[in-house]
Short mmCIF file of C-alpha atoms in Angstrom, two decimals:
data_model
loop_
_atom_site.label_atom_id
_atom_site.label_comp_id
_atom_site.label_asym_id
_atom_site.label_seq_id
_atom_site.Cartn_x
_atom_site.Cartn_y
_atom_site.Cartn_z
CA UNK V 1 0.00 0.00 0.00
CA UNK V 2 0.92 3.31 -0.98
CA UNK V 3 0.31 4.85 2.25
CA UNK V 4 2.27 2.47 4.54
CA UNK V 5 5.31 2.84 1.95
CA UNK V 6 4.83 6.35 2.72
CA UNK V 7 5.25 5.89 6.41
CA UNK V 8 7.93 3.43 6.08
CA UNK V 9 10.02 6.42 4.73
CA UNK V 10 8.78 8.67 6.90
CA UNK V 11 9.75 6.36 9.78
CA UNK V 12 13.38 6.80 8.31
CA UNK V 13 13.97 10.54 8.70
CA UNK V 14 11.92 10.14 12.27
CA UNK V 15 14.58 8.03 13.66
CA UNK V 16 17.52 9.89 11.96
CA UNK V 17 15.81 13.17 14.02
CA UNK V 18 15.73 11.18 16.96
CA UNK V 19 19.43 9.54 16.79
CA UNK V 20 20.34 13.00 16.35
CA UNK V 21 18.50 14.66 19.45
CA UNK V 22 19.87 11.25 21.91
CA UNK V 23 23.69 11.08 20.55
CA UNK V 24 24.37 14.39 19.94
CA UNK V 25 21.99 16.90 21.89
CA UNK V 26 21.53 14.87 24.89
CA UNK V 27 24.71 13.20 24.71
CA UNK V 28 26.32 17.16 25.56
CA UNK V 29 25.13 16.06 29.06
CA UNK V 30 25.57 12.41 29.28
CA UNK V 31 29.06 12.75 28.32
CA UNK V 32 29.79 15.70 30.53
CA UNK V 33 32.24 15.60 33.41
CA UNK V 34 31.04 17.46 36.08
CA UNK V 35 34.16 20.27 36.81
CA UNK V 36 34.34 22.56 40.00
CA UNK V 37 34.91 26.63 38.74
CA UNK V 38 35.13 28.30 42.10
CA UNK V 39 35.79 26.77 45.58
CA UNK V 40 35.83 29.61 47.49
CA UNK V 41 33.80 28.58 50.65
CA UNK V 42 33.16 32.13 52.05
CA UNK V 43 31.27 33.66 49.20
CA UNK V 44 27.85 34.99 51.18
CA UNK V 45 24.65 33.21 49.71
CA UNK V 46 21.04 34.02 50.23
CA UNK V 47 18.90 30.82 49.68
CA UNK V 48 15.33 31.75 49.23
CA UNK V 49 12.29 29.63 49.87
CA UNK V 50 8.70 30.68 49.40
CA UNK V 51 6.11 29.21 50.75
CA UNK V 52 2.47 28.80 50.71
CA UNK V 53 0.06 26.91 53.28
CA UNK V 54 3.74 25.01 53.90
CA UNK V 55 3.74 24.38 57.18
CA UNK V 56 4.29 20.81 57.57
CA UNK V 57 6.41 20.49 54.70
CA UNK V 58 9.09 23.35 56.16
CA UNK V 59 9.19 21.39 59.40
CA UNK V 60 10.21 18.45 57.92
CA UNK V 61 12.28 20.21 55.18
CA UNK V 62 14.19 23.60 56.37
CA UNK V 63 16.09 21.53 59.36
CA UNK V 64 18.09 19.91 56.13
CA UNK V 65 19.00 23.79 54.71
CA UNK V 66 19.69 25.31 58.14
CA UNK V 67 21.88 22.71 58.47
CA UNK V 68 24.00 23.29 55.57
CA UNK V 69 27.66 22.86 56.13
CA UNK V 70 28.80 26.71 54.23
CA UNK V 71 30.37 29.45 56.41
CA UNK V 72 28.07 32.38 54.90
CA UNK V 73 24.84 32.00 54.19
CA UNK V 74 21.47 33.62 55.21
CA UNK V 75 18.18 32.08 54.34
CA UNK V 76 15.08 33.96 53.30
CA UNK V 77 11.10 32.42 53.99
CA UNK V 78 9.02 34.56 52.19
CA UNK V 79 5.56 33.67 53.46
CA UNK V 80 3.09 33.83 50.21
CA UNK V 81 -0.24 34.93 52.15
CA UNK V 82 -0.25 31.49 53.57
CA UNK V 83 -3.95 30.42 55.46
CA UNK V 84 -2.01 28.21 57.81
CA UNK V 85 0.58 27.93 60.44
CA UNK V 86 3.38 28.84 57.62
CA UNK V 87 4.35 31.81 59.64
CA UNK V 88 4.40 30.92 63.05
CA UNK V 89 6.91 27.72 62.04
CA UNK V 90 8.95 30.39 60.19
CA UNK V 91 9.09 32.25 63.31
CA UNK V 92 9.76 29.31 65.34
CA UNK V 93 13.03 28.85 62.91
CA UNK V 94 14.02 32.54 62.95
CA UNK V 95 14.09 32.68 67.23
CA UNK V 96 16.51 29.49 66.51
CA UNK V 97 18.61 30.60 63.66
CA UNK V 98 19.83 34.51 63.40
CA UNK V 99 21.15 33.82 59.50
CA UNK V 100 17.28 33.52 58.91
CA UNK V 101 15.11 36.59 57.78
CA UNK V 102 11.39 36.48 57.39
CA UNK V 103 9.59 38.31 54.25
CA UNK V 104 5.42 38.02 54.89
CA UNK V 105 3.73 39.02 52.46
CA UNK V 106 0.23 39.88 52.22
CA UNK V 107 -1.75 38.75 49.24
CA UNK V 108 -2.31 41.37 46.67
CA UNK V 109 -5.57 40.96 44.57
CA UNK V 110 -3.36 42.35 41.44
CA UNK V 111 -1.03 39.67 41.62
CA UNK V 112 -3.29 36.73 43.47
CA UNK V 113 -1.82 33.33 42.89
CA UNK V 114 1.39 34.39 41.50
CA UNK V 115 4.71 33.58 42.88
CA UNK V 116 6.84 35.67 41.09
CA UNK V 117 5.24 38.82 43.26
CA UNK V 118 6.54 37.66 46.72
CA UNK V 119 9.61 36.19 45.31
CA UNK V 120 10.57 39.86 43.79
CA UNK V 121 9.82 40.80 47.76
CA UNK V 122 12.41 38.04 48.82
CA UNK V 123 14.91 38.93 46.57
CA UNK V 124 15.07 42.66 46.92
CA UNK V 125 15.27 41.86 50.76
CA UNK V 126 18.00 39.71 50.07
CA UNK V 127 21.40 40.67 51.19
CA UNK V 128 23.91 38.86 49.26
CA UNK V 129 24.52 39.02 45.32
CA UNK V 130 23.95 34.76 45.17
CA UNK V 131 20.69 34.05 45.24
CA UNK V 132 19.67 29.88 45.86
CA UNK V 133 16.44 28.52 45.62
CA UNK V 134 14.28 25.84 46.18
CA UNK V 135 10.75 25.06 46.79
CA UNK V 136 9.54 24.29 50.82
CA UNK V 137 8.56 20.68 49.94
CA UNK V 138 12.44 20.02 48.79
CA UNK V 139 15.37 18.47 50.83
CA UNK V 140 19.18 19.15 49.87
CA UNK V 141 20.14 15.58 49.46
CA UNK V 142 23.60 16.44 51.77
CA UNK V 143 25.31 19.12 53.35
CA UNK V 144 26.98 20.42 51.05
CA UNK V 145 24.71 21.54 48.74
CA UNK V 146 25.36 25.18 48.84
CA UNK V 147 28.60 24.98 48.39
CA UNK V 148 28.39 22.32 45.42
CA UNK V 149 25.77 24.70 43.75
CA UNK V 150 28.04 28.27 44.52
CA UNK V 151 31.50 26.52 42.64
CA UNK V 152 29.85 27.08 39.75
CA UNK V 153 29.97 30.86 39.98
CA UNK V 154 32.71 32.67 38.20
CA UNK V 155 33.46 36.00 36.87
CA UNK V 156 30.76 35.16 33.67
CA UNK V 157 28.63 32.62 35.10
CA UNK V 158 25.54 34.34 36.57
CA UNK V 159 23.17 31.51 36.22
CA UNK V 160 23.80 27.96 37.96
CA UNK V 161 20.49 25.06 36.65
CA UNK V 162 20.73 22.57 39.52
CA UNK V 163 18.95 19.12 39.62
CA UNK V 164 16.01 18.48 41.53
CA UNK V 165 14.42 14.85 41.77
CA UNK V 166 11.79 13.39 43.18
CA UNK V 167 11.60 10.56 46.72
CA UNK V 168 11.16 7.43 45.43
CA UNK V 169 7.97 5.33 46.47
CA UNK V 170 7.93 1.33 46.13
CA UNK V 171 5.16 -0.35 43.62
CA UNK V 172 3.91 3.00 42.26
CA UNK V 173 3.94 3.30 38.38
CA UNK V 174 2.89 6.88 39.17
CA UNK V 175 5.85 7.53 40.74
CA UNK V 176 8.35 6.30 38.04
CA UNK V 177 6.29 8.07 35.44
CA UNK V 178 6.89 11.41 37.64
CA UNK V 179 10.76 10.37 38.18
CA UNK V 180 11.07 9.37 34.32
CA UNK V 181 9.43 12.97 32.93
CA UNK V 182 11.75 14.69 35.65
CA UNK V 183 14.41 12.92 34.51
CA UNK V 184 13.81 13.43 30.54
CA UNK V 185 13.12 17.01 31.44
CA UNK V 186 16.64 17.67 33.20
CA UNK V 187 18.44 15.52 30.40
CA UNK V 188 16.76 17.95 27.78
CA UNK V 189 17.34 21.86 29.78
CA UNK V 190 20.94 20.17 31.05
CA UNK V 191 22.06 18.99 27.59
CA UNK V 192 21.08 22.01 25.43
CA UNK V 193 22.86 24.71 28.36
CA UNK V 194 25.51 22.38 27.79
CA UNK V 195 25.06 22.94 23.76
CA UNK V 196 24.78 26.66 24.32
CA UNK V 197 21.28 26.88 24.21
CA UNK V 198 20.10 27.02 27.75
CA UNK V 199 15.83 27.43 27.80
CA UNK V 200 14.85 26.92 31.74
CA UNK V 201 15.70 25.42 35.20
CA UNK V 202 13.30 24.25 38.14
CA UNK V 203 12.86 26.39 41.06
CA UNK V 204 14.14 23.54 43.34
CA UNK V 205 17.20 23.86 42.76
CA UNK V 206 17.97 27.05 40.93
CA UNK V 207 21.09 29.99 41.58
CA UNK V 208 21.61 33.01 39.93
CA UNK V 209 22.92 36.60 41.00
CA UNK V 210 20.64 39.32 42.19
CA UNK V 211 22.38 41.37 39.91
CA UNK V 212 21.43 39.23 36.63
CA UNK V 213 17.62 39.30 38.22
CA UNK V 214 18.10 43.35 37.85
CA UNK V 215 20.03 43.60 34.71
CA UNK V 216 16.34 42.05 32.98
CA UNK V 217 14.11 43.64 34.97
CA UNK V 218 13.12 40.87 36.97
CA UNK V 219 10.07 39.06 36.02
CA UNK V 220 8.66 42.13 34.54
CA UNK V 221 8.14 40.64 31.01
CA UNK V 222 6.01 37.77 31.84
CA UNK V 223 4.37 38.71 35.39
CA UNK V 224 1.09 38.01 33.83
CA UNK V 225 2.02 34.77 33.54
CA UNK V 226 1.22 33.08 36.78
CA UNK V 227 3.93 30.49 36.77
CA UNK V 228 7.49 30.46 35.07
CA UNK V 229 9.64 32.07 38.02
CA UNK V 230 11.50 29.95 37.04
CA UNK V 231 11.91 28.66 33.56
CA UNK V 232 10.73 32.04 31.95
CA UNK V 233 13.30 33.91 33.97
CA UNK V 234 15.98 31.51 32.58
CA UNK V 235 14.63 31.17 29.17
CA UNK V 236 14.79 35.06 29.02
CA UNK V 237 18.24 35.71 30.87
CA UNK V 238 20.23 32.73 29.89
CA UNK V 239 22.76 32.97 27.51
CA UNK V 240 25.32 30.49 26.31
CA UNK V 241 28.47 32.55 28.17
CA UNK V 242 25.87 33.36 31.50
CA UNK V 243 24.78 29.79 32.34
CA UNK V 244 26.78 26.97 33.77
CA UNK V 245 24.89 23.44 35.19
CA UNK V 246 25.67 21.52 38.36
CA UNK V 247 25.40 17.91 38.57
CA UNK V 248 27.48 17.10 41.32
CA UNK V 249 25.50 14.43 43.06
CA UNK V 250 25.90 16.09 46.49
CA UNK V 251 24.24 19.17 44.81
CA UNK V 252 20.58 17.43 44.35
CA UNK V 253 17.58 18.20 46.43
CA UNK V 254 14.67 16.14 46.58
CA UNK V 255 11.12 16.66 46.47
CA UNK V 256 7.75 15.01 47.37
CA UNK V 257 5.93 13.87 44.50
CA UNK V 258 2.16 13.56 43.95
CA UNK V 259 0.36 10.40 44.99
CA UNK V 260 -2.35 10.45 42.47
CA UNK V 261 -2.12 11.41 38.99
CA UNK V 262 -4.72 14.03 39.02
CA UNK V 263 -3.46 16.48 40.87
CA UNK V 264 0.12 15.28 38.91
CA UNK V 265 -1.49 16.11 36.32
CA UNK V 266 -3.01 19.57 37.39
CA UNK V 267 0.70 20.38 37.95
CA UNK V 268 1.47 19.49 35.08
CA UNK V 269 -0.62 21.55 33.47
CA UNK V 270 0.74 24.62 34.91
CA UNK V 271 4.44 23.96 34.20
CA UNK V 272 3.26 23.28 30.16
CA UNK V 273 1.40 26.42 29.95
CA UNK V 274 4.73 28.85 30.41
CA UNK V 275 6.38 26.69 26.94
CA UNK V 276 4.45 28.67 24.59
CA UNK V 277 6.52 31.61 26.26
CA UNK V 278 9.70 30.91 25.46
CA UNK V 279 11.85 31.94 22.55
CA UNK V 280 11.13 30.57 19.29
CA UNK V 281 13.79 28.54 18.56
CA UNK V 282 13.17 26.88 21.35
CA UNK V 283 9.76 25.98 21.02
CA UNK V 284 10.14 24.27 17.29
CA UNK V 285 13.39 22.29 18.80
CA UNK V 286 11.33 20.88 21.59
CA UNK V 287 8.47 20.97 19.36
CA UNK V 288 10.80 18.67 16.56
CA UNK V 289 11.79 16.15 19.16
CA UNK V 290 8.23 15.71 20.90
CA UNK V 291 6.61 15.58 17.38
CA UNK V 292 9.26 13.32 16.18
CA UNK V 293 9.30 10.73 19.50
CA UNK V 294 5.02 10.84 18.95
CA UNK V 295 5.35 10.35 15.28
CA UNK V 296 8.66 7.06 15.95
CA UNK V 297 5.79 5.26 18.35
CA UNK V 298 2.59 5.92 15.93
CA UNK V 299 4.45 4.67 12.72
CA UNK V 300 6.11 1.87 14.11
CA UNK V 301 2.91 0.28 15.99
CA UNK V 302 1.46 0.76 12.34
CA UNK V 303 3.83 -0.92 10.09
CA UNK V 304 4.08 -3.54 13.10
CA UNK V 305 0.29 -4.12 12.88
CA UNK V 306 0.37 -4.75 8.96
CA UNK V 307 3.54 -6.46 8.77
CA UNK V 308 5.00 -3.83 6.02
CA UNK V 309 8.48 -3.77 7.59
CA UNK V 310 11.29 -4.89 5.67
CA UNK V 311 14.12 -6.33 7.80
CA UNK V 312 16.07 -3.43 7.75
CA UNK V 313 12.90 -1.52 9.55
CA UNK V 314 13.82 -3.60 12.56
CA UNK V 315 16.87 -2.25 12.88
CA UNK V 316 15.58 1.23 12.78
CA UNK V 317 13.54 0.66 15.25
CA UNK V 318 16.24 -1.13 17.32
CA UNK V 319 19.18 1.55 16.31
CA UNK V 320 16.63 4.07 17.82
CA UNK V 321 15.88 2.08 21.24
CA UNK V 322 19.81 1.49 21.67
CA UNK V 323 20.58 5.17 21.76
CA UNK V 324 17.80 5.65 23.72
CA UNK V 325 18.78 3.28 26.07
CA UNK V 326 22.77 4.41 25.76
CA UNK V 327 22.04 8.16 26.42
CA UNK V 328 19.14 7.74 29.04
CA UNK V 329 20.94 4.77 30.65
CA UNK V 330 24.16 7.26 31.07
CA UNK V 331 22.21 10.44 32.12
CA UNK V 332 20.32 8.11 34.87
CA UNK V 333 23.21 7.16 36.67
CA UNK V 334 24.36 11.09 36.95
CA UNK V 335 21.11 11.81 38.52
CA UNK V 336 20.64 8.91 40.51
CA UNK V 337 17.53 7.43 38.62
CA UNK V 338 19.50 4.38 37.30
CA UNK V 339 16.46 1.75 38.69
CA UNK V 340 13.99 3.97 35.87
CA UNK V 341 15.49 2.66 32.97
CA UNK V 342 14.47 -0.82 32.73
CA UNK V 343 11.57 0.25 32.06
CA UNK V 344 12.06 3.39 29.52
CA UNK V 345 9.94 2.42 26.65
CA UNK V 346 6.60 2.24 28.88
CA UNK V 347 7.29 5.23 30.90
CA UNK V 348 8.19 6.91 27.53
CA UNK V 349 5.08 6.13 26.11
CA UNK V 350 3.09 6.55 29.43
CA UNK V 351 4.47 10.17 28.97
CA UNK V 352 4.39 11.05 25.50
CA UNK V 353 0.56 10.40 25.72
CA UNK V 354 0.21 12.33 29.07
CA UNK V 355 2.26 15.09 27.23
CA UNK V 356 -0.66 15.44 24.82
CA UNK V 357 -3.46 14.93 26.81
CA UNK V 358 -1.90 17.84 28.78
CA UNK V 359 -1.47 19.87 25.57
CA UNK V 360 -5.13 19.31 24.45
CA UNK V 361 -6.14 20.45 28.08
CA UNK V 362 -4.10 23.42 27.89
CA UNK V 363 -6.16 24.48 25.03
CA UNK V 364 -9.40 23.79 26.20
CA UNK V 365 -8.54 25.69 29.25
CA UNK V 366 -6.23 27.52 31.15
CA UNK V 367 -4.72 26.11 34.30
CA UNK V 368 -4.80 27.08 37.80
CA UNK V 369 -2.29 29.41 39.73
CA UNK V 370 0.58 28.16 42.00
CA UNK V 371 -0.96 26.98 44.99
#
């Protein structure tokens, strides 16, 4: 048939895109050797959390950041209107700890359900020119995070994209599927800052200097937008000399994932919606290697069905899988997520479909704020 010849050849130039994304875009990371730029241990750091109806969470969690083995460091809560005992725990911390400082902030209808407004407030009330953040649900997964993250400041470097993972949970598919599109995500912003082309970071685990927040105006261009602190800010101040990555495994923090795939997906839904911010060339790359890894799986469960694969379309299929396997299986150990990769080509298609059931939703409606 006409038409499955047609996507016999069209299965070709898929897997040629996608042997090109694996060995030599995501290969920048999987190859990389992680290098210390700066060990100066006295270079003051603010690390800023905000935090909304976090109570519980910054019990459990803060202990691990006061407790960060770095000489100079202050931390800054910034209390987002919180409903709940947020502020009383971060007052409990502050009596304990004098390097802590306490930003509340009362919610403003103008900017309701918007981080970037009380993070601004943290980080103009920030002393110190390094700015570190992560989320109040997030753990440093050892002591010397700060000081892992803050060696890869130099004279140029402004911006620093950390890792940050997600607690593993036994027997929970949801779980790996959250672990697997963190990891995928981190191989993709780590490997094109790598490339040059740096397009976002994750708020857990996220440095840059207050002076590079300044220099573009903050989050003025997209304070609209209710999320994107941080991807949009790095996707607009990034540049290929500005941005350095840290994978240092002593540099990680750790988060609590969701337990049910709604309210995964909710997230989800948020995070997607800043993408259709960022810079073009950005959007049709990521937009090429989703369309192509959608397209690889369609076309090859086709020809499969009919049986209109010549022997060499097997090996397409498995030249594609074995770099898959190769990069992913290299980029796992780095971040720790080596036990995900037995099972890659579920968990890829698990996500490539929740990618575009999250698309479609996006279109149908816009999704929630923040918190």
């Amino acid at each position: 048939m006409i038409i499955l010849d047609i996507a016999f050849y069209t299965l070709i130039v898929v897997v040629l895109i996608q042997v090109f994304f694996f060995l030599y875009v995501f290969g920048k990371f999987a190859f990389h050797n992680s290098k210390q730029v700066n060990t100066n241990p006295k270079t003051p750091v603010s690390v800023i959390i905000c935090a909304k109806n976090e109570a519980e969470n910054l019990k459990t969690f803060l202990p691990t950041v006061v407790q960060q083995d770095y000489e100079n460091f202050e931390i800054v809560l910034i209390n987002d209107g919180s409903n709940d005992e947020t502020l009383e725990v971060m007052e409990r911390f502050s009596l304990a700890n004098q390097n802590i400082k306490i930003v509340n902030v009362e919610p403003v209808e103008t900017f309701w359900g918007n981080k970037k407004y009380p993070l601004t407030l943290g980080i103009k009330a920030a002393k110190h020119n390094i700015l570190l953040f992560t989320d109040a649900d997030c753990k440093p997964v050892s002591k010397y995070w700060i000081k892992e993250m803050v060696s890869n400041f130099n004279s140029k470097t402004s911006i620093v994209l950390g890792y940050g993972g997600y607690s593993k949970i036994k027997n929970s598919i949801l779980n790996k599927l959250i672990r697997f599109e963190t990891l995928h995500t981190a191989i993709s912003y780590l490997s094109f800052a790598k490339m040059g082309m740096p397009y976002m970071g994750v708020g857990r685990n996220l440095a840059y200097t207050k002076t590079q927040f300044f220099k573009v105006n903050g989050f003025m261009k997209h304070m609209r937008v209710r999320s994107g602190d941080d991807d949009l800010f790095v996707n607009q101040a990034a540049t290929n000399v500005n941005t350095s990555i840290c994978i240092s495994k002593k540099s990680f923090t750790t988060s609590t994932p969701k337990t049910s795939f709604k309210t995964w997906f909710r997230q989800k839904r948020r995070h997607v919606s800043t993408a259709t911010y960022y810079k073009l060339n950005h959007k049709i790359i990521l937009a090429l290697f989703y369309t192509s890894s959608l397209m690889f799986w369609c076309l090859s469960i086709l020809l499969l069905v009919f049986w209109h694969f010549p022997i060499y379309g097997v090996a397409l299929i498995c030249i594609r899988c074995i770099a898959l396997f190769f990069i992913y299986g290299l980029s796992a150990k780095k971040l720790n997520e080596k036990d995900l990769i037995f099972l890659l080509p579920v968990l890829e298609i698990f996500l490539i479909i929740s990618q575009l059931a999250i698309f479609i939703s996006n279109i149908i409606s816009k999704p929630n704020h923040w918190k």
